[in-house]
Coordinates of C-alpha atoms and ligand atoms in Angstrom, one line a residue:
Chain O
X1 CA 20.0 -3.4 -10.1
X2 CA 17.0 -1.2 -8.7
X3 CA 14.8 -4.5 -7.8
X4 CA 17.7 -5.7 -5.8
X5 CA 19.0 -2.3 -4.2
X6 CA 16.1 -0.5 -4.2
X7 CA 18.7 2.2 -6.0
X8 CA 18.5 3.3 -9.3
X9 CA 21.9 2.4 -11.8
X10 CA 23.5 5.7 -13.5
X11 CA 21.8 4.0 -16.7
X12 CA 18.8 4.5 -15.8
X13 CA 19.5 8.4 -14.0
X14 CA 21.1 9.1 -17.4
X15 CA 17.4 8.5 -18.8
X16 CA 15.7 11.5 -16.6
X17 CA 18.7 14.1 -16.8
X18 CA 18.2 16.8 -19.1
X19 CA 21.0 17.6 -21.6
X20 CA 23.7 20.7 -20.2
X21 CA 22.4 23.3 -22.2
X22 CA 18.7 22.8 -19.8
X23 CA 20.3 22.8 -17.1
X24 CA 22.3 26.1 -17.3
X25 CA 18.9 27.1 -17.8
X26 CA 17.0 26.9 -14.7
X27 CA 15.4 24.7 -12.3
X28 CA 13.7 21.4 -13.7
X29 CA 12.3 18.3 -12.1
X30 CA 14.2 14.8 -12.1
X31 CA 11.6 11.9 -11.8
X32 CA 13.0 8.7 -10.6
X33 CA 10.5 6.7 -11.3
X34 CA 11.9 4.0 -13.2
X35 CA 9.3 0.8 -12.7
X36 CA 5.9 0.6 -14.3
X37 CA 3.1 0.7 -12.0
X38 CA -0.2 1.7 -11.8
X39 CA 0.4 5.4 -10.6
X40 CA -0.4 8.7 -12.3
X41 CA -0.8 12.1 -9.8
X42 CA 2.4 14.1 -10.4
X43 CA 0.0 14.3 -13.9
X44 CA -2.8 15.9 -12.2
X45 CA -0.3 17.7 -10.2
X46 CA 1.4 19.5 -12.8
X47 CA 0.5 23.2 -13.4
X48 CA 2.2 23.5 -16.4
X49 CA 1.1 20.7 -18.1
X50 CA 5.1 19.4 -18.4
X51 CA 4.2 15.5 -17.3
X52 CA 2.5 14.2 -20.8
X53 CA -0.8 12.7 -20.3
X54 CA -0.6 9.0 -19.4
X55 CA -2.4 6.7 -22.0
X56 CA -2.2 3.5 -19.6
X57 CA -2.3 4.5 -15.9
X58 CA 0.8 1.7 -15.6
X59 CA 3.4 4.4 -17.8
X60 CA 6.1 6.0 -16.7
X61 CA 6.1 9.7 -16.3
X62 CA 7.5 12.0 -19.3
X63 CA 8.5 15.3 -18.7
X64 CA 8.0 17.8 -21.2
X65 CA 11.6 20.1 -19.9
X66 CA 10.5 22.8 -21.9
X67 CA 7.4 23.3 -19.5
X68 CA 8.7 22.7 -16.5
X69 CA 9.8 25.4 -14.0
X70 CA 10.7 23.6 -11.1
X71 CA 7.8 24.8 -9.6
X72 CA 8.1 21.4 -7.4
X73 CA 3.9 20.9 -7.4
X74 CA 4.4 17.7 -8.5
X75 CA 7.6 16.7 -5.4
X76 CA 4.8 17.2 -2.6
X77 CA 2.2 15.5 -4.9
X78 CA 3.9 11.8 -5.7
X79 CA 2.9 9.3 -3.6
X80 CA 6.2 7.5 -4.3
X81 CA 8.6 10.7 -2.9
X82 CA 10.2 10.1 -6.5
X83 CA 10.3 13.6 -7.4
X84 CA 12.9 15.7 -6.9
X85 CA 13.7 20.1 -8.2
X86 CA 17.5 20.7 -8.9
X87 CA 18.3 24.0 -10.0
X88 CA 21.8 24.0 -11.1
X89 CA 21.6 28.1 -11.6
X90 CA 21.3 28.9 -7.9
X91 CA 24.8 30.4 -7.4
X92 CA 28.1 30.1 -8.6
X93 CA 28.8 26.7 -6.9
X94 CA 25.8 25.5 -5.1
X95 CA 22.7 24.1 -6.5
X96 CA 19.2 24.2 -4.9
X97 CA 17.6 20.8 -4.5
X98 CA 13.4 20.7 -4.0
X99 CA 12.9 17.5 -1.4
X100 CA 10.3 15.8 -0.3
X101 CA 10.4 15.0 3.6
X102 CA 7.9 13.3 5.7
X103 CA 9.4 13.5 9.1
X104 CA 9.0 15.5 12.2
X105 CA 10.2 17.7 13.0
X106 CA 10.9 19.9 10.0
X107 CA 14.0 21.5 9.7
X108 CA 13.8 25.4 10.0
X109 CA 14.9 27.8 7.0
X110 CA 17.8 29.0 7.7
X111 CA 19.4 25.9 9.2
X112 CA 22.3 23.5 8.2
X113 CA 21.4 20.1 7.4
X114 CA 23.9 16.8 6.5
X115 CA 23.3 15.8 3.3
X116 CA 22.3 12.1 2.5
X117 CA 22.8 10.3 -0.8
X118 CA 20.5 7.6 -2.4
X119 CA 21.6 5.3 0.2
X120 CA 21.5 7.5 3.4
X121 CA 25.3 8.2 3.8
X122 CA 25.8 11.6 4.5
X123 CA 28.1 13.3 1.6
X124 CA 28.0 16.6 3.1
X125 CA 26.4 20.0 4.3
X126 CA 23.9 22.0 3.1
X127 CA 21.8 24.9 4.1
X128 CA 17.6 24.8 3.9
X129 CA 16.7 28.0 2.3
X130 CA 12.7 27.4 2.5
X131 CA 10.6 24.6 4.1
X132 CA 7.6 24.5 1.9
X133 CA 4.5 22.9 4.6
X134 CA 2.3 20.5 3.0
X135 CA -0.9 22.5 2.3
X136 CA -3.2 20.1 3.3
X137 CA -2.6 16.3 5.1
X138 CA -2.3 14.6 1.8
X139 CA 0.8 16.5 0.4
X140 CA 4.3 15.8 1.8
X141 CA 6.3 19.1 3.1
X142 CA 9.1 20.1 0.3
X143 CA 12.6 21.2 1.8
X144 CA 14.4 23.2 -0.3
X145 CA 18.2 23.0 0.5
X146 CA 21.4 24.1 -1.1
X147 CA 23.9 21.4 -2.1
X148 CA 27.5 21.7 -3.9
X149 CA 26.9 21.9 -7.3
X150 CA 29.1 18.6 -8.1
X151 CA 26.2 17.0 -6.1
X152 CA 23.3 17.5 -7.6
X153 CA 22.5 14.5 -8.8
X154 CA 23.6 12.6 -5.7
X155 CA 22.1 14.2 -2.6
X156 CA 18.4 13.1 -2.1
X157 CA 17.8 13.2 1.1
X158 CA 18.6 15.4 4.0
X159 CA 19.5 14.5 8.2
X160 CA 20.8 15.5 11.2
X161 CA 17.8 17.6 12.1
Chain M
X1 CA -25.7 -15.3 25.6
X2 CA -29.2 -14.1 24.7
X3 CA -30.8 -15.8 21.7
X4 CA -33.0 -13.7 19.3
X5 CA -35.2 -15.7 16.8
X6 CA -36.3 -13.2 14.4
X7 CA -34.5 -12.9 11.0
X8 CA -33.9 -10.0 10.1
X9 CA -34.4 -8.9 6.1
X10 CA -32.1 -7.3 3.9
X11 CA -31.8 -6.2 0.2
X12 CA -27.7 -6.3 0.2
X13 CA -25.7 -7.7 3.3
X14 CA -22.3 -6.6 2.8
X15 CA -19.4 -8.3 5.4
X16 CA -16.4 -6.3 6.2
X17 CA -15.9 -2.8 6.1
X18 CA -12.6 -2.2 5.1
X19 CA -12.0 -0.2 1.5
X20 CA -13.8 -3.4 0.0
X21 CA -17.0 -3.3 1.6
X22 CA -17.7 0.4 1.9
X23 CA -17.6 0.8 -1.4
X24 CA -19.9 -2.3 -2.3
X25 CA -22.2 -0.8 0.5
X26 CA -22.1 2.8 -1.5
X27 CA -22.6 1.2 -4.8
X28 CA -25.6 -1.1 -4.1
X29 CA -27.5 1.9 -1.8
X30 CA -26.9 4.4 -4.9
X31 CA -28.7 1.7 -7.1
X32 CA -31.6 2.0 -4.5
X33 CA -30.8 -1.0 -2.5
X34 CA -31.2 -1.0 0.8
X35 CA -27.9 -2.4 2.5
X36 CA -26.9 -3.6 5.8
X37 CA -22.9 -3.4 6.5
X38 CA -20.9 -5.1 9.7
X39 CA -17.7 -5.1 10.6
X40 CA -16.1 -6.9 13.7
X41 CA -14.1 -3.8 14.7
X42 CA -15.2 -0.5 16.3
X43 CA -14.8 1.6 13.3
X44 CA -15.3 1.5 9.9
X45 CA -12.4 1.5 7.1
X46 CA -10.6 -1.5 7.8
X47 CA -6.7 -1.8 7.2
X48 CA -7.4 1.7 5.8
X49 CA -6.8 3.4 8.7
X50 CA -3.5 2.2 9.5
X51 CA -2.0 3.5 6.0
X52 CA -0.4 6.6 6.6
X53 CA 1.2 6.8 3.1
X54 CA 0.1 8.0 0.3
X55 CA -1.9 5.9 -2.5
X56 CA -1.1 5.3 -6.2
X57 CA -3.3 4.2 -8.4
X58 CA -5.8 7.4 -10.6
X59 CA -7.2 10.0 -9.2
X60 CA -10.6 8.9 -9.2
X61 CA -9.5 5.6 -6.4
X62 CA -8.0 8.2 -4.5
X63 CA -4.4 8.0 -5.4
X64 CA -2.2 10.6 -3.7
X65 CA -4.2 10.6 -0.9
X66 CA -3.7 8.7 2.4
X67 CA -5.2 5.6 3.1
X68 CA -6.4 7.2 6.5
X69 CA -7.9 10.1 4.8
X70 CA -9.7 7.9 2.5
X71 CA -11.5 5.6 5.1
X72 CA -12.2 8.7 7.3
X73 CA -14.5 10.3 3.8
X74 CA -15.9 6.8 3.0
X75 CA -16.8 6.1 6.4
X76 CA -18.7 8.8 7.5
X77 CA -20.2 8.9 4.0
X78 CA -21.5 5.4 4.5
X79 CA -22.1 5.7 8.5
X80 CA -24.4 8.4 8.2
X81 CA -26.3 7.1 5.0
X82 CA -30.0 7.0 5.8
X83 CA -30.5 3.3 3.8
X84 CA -27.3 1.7 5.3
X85 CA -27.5 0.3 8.4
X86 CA -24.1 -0.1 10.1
X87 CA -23.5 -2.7 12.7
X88 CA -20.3 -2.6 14.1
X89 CA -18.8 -5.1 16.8
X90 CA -20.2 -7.7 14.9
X91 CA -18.7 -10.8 14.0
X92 CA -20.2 -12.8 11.5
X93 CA -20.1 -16.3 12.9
X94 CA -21.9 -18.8 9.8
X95 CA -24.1 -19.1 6.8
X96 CA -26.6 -21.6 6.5
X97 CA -28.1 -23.1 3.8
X98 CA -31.2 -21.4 3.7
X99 CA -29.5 -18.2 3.3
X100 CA -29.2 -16.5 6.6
X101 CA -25.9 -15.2 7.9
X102 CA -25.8 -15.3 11.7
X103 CA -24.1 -12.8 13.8
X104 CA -22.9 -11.9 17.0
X105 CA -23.0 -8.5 18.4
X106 CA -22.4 -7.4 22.3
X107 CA -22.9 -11.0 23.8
X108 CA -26.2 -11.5 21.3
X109 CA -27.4 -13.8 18.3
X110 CA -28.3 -12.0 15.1
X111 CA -29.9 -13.6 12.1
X112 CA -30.0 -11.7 8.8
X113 CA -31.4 -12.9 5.6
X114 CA -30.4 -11.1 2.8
X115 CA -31.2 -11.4 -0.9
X116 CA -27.5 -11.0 -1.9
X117 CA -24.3 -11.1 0.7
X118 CA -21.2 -9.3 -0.7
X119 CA -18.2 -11.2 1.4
X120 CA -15.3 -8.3 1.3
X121 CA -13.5 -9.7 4.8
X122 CA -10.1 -9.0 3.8
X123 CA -7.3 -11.5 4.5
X124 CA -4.6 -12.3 7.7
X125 CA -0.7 -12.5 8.1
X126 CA 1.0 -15.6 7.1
X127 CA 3.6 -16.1 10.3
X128 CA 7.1 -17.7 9.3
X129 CA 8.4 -20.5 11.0
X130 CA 12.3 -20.6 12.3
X131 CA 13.2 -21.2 16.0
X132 CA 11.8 -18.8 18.7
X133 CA 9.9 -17.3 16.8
X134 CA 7.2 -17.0 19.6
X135 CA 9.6 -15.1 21.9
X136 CA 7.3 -11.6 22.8
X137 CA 8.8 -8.8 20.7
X138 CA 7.9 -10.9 17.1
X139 CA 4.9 -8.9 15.6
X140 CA 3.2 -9.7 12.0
X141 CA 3.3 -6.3 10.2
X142 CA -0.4 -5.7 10.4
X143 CA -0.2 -5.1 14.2
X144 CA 2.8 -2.8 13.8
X145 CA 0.5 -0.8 11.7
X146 CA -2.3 -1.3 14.4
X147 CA -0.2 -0.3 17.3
X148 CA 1.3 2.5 15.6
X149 CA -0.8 4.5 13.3
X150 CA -4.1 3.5 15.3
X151 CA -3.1 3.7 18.9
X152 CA -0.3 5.8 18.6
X153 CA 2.0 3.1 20.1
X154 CA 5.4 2.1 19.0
X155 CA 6.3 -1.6 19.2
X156 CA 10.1 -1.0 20.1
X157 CA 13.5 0.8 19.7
X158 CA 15.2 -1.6 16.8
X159 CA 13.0 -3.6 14.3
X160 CA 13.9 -6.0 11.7
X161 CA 12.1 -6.2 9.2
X162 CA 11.3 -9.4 7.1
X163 CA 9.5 -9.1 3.4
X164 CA 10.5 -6.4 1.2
X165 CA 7.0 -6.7 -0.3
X166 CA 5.1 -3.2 -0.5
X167 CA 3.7 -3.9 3.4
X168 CA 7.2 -4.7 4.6
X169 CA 8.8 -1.3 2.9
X170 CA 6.4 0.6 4.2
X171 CA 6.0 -0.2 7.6
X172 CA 9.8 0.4 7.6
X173 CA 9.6 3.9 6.8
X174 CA 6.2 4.2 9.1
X175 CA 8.3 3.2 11.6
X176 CA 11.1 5.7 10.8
X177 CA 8.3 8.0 10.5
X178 CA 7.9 6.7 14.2
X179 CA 11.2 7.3 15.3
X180 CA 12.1 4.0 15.2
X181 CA 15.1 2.4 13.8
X182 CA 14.9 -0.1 11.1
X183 CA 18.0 -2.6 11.5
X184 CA 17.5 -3.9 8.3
X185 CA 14.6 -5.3 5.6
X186 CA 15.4 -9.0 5.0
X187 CA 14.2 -10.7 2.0
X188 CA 13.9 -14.6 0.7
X189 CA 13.6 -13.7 -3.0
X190 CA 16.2 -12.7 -5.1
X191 CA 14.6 -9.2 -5.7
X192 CA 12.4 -6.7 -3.9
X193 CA 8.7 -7.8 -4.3
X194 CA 7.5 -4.1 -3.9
X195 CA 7.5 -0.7 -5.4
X196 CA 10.8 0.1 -6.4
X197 CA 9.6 3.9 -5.4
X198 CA 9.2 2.4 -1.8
X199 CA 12.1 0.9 -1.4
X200 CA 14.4 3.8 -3.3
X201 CA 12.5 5.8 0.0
X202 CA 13.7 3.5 2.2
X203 CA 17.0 2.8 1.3
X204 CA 17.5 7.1 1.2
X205 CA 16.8 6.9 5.5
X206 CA 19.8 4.6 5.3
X207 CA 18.1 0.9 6.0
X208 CA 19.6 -2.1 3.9
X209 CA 17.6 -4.3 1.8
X210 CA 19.2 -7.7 1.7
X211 CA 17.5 -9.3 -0.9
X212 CA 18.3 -13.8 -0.7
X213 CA 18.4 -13.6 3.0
X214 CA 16.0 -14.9 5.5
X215 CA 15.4 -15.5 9.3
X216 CA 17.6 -18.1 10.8
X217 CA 16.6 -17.6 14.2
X218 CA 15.6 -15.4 17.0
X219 CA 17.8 -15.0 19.8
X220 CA 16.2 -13.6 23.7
X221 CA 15.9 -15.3 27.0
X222 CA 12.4 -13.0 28.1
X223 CA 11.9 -11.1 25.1
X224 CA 13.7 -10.5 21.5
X225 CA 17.2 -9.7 22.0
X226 CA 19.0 -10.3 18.3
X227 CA 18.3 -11.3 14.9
X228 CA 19.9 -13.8 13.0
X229 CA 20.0 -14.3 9.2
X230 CA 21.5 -15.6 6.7
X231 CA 22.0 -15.7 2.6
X232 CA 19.5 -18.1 0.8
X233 CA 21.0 -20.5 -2.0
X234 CA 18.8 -21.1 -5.0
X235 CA 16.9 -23.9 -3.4
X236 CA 15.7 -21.6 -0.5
X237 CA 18.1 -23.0 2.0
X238 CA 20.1 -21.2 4.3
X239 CA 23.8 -21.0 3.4
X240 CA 26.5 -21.7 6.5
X241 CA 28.8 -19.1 7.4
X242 CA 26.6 -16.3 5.8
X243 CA 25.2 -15.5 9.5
X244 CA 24.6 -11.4 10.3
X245 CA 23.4 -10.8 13.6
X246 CA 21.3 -8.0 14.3
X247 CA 20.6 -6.2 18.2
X248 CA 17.3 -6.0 17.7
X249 CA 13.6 -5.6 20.2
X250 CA 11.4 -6.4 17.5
X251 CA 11.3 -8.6 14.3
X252 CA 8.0 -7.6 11.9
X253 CA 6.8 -10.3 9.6
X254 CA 5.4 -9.1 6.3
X255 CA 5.5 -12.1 4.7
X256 CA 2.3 -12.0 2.8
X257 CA -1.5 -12.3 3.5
X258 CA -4.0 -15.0 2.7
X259 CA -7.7 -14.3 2.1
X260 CA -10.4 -14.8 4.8
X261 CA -13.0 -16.8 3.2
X262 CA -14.1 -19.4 5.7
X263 CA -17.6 -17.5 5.5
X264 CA -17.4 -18.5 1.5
X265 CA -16.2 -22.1 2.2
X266 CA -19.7 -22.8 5.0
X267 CA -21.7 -21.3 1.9
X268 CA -20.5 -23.9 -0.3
X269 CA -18.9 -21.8 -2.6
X270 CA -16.3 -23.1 -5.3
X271 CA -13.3 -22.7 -3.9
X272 CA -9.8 -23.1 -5.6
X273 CA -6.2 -22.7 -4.5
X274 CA -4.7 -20.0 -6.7
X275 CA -0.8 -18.8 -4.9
X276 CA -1.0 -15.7 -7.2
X277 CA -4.3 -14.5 -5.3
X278 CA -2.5 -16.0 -1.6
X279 CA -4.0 -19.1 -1.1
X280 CA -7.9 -20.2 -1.4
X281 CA -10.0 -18.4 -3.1
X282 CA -13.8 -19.0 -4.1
X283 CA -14.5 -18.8 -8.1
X284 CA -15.8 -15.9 -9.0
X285 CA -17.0 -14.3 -12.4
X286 CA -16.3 -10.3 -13.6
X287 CA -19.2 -9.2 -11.8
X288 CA -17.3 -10.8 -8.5
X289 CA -19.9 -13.2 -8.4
X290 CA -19.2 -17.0 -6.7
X291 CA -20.8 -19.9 -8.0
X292 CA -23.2 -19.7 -4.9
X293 CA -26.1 -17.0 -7.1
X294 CA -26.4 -14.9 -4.5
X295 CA -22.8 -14.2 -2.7
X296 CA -20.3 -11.9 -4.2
X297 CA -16.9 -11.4 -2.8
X298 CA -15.0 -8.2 -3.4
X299 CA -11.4 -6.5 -1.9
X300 CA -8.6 -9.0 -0.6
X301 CA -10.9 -12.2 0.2
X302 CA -11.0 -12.4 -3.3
X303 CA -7.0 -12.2 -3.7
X304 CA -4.7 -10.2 -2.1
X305 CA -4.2 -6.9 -4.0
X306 CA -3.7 -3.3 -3.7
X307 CA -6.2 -1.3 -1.5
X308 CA -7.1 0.4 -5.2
X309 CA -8.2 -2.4 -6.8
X310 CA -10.3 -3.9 -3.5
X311 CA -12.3 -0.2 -3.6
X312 CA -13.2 -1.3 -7.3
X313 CA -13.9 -4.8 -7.1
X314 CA -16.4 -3.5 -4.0
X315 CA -17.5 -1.6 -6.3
X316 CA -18.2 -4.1 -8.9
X317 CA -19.8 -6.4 -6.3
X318 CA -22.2 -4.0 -4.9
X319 CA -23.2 -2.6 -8.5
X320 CA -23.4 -6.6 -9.9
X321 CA -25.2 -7.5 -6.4
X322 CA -28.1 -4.6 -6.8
X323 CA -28.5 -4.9 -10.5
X324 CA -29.2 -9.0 -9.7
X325 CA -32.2 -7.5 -8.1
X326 CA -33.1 -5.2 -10.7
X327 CA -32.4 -2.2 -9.3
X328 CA -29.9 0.1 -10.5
X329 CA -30.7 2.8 -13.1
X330 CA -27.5 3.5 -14.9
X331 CA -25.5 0.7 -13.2
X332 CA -24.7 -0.8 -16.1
X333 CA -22.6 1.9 -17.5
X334 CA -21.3 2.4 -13.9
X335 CA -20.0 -1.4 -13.5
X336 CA -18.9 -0.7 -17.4
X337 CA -16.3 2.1 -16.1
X338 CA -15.4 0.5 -12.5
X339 CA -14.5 -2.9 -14.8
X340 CA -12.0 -0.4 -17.3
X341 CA -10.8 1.0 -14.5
X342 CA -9.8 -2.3 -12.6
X343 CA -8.4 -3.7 -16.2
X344 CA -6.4 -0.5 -16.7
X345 CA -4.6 -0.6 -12.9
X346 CA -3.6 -4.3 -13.4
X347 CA -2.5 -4.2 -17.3
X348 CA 1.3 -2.7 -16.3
X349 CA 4.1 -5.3 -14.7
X350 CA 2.6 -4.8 -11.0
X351 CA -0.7 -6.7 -12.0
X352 CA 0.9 -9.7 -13.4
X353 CA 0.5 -12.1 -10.4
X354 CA -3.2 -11.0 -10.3
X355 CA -3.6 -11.3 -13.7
X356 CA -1.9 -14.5 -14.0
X357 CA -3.6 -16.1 -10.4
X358 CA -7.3 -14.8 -12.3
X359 CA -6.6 -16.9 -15.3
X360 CA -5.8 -19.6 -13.4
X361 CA -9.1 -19.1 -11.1
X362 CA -11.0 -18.5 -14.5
X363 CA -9.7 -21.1 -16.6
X364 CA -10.8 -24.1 -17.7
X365 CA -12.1 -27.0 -14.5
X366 CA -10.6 -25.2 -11.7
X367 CA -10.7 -27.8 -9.1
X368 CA -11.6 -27.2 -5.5
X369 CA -9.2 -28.6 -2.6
Ligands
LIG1 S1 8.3 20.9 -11.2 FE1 6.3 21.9 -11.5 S2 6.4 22.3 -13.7 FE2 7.9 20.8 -13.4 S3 6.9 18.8 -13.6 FE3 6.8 19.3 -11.5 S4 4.8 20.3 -11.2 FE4 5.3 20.4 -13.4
LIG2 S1 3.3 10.2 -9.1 FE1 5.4 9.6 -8.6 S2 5.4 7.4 -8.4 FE2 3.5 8.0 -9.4 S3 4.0 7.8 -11.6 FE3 4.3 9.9 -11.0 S4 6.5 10.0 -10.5 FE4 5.9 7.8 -10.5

């Protein structure tokens, strides 16, 4: 249970996963942001207007999916790193993941990285294709990195920098 | 130490100048008070400055911006404001009954008198009791944060953690941040008192959370060597032949805060014991108002809650503290929106203890102890 773990259950990732037909369409964000608390910028961060306006500051996100582009605004915006971009279209059999990383120093494009699930055990390799900087001090730096497509929904977290 | 007489004169004393107090100081000078603000430290912002994380919260307290960056705005903002007057190093040492708040500042005696005193002097660690647990290497969080994200210093190579509270789950991944490694997050209730969010972060670096566990003791001839703990039963007591043992140079506390309100005690405020807010509190009304007329207490001396809420209950206080002296042009509509504001942040699930710990504070015969 997430307020034992700290992990979400499959139940509650089943919530934020679009159906198959979105995601063979392109990249879209996966907020895993499952508690109610008083919390609201990936809503102001959102150029698209895909995160619904909040009626009490204490909701949890909704994502409009047929707004969002995976732009990944809202990854370096959420103060709770609960954001993450998959992209399931990338290539034939590698997905791109949009991550938020807070730790120095930042990998360089180009590099291979281990990949870490939910609970930091490394399921595999992956290459970072763009290191987005944070813009200014308050944003978190966004590393984009490609994963095996079979996991897309488990690799949130990158090491071995 | 040199002994001044005079008494100095103040519309609007404000104590502590953590996210609390700089915002009562901004609200009573923009009603046209004119405001005196002292902090014991050397700087202005209080535990601000040691949060290098991001806040939550809306927009307009800041959220999504880091606790640092925030005290930095306020700071110079209220520093360099021509009607506050800033006294730092100054530590407010008693009230008396005739109003006046003495201080001490570099080795001399102050004596303000203000018309209204806003009391926002946050709260301390609580420390945990199991054996050794003065061996040198045992911090409570707040220094961590202190040593770390204020003097750049790391407290160690291998920390254990104890409270999984928001404070405990992030000073494990400050200290990650840090290049230190977190052994593991130890907690006595059955779940994790923090954000979820937080602890999903955490528990991606890799760091276990046992929830139902607790210290059993602290192992080191000269300093901190190991860890031990052990699984809790439900009556809180630690269960035989459950024992991990952790290598470990450093064990944080974050086992929760209690208020600082000696000052409001000396004035003679109503005090009450309220666990929800972390231990004695003064009464206070929705303009943060004690039952002393003229002292107002905002931020965590008034229970311990988020650094969102203290910027709008030192908002509240300041605004309630210069309208009392009819000042204030449109401060009522001002304390109007600060007051939705603070109702909207506690309504969800997080604000429940507060909420709950008010209504005991507010309701009926609260008696003092
Ligand atoms: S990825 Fe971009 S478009 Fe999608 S929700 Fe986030 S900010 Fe909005
Ligand atoms: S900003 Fe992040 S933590 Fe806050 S509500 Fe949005 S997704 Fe949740």
């Amino acid at each position: 249970m997430l307020k034992k773990t700290g992990i979400p259950e499959e139940e509650e990732l089943k919530l934020v996963l679009p159906d198959d037909a979105r995601r063979k369409r392109g990249p879209f964000a996966v907020f895993e942001c499952f508690e109610r608390i008083p919390c609201n910028p990936c809503y102001d961060a959102c150029p698209m207007h895909a995160v619904m306006p909040f009626e009490d500051i204490n909701d949890l996100p909704r994502l409009d999916l047929d707004r969002c582009n995976g732009c990944g605004n809202c990854v370096a915006q959420c103060p709770g790193l609960a954001v993450f971009v998959v992209d399931e279209t990338y290539s034939e059999d590698e997905a791109l993941l949009k991550l938020p990383y807070e730790f120095v120093p930042l990998p360089l494009a180009g590099s291979e990285v281990d990949l870490l699930d939910r609970e930091g055990k490394k399921v595999g390799r992956g290459k970072v294709v763009r290191v987005q900087k944070a813009r200014h001090r308050t944003a978190t730096p966004v590393v984009w990195v490609t994963v095996p497509k079979h996991l897309s929904m488990v690799v949130r977290n990158i090491g071995g920098i | 130490m040199e002994r001044v007489i005079s008494v100095r004169h103040t519309d609007v004393l404000v104590i502590g100048g953590g996210p609390a107090g700089l915002n009562a100081a901004m609200a009573a000078v923009d009603c046209g008070a004119e405001v005196t603000l002292v902090d014991s430290a050397d700087r202005l912002g209080g535990q601000l400055v040691k949060q290098t994380h991001k806040f939550f919260g809306s927009k307009r307290e800041h959220a999504g911006t880091r606790g640092i960056e925030i005290a930095a705005t306020l700071a110079e903002k209220v520093g360099s404001h021509p009607r506050i007057r800033t006294m730092l190093r100054s530590e407010a040492l008693g009230y008396y009954p005739d109003g006046v708040v003495a201080l001490e500042q570099d080795e001399k005696w102050i004596k303000i008198k203000p018309k209204r005193l806003v009391v926002a002097t946050g709260a301390s660690e609580k420390f945990l009791a199991f054996p050794n647990n003065d061996l040198p290497g045992i911090y409570g969080a707040g220094a961590v944060q202190t040593l770390m994200n204020v003097y750049g210093v790391v407290p160690g190579k291998r920390v254990v953690m104890v409270g999984a509270g928001n404070i405990g789950l992030i000073v494990s991944y400050q200290l990650r941040q840090a290049g230190v490694e977190v052994a593991a997050v130890v907690e006595a209730m059955p779940q994790i008192g923090g954000y979820a969010v937080h602890a999903s972060k955490i528990r991606r670096l890799g760091i276990p959370i046992l929830v139902s566990h607790s210290v059993k003791e602290a192992i080191g001839r000269e300093q901190l060597e190991k860890v031990v703990v052990w699984k809790l039963d439900q009556n809180w007591q630690g269960i035989p032949g459950t024992e991990i043992e952790f290598e470990a140079d450093v064990l944080c506390l974050a086992v929760g805060l209690s208020p600082t309100v000696d000052l409001l005690w000396q004035a003679g405020c109503r005090m009450a014991y309220v666990p929800e807010l972390g231990g004695h509190v003064p009464w206070y009304d929705e303009n943060q108002r004690t039952s002393v007329e003229t002292i107002y207490v905002a931020g965590d001396a008034a229970g311990v809650e988020e650094a969102s809420s203290a910027m709008l209950t030192g908002r509240i206080a300041g605004l309630s503290a210069a309208m009392s002296l009819g000042l204030g042009g449109d401060g009522a509509a001002q304390l109007e929106v600060a007051r939705k504001e603070l109702a909207a942040l506690r309504a969800g699930p997080a604000g429940e203890k507060i909420r709950a710990g008010l209504a005991k504070l507010r309701g009926s015969g609260v008696v003092a102890c």
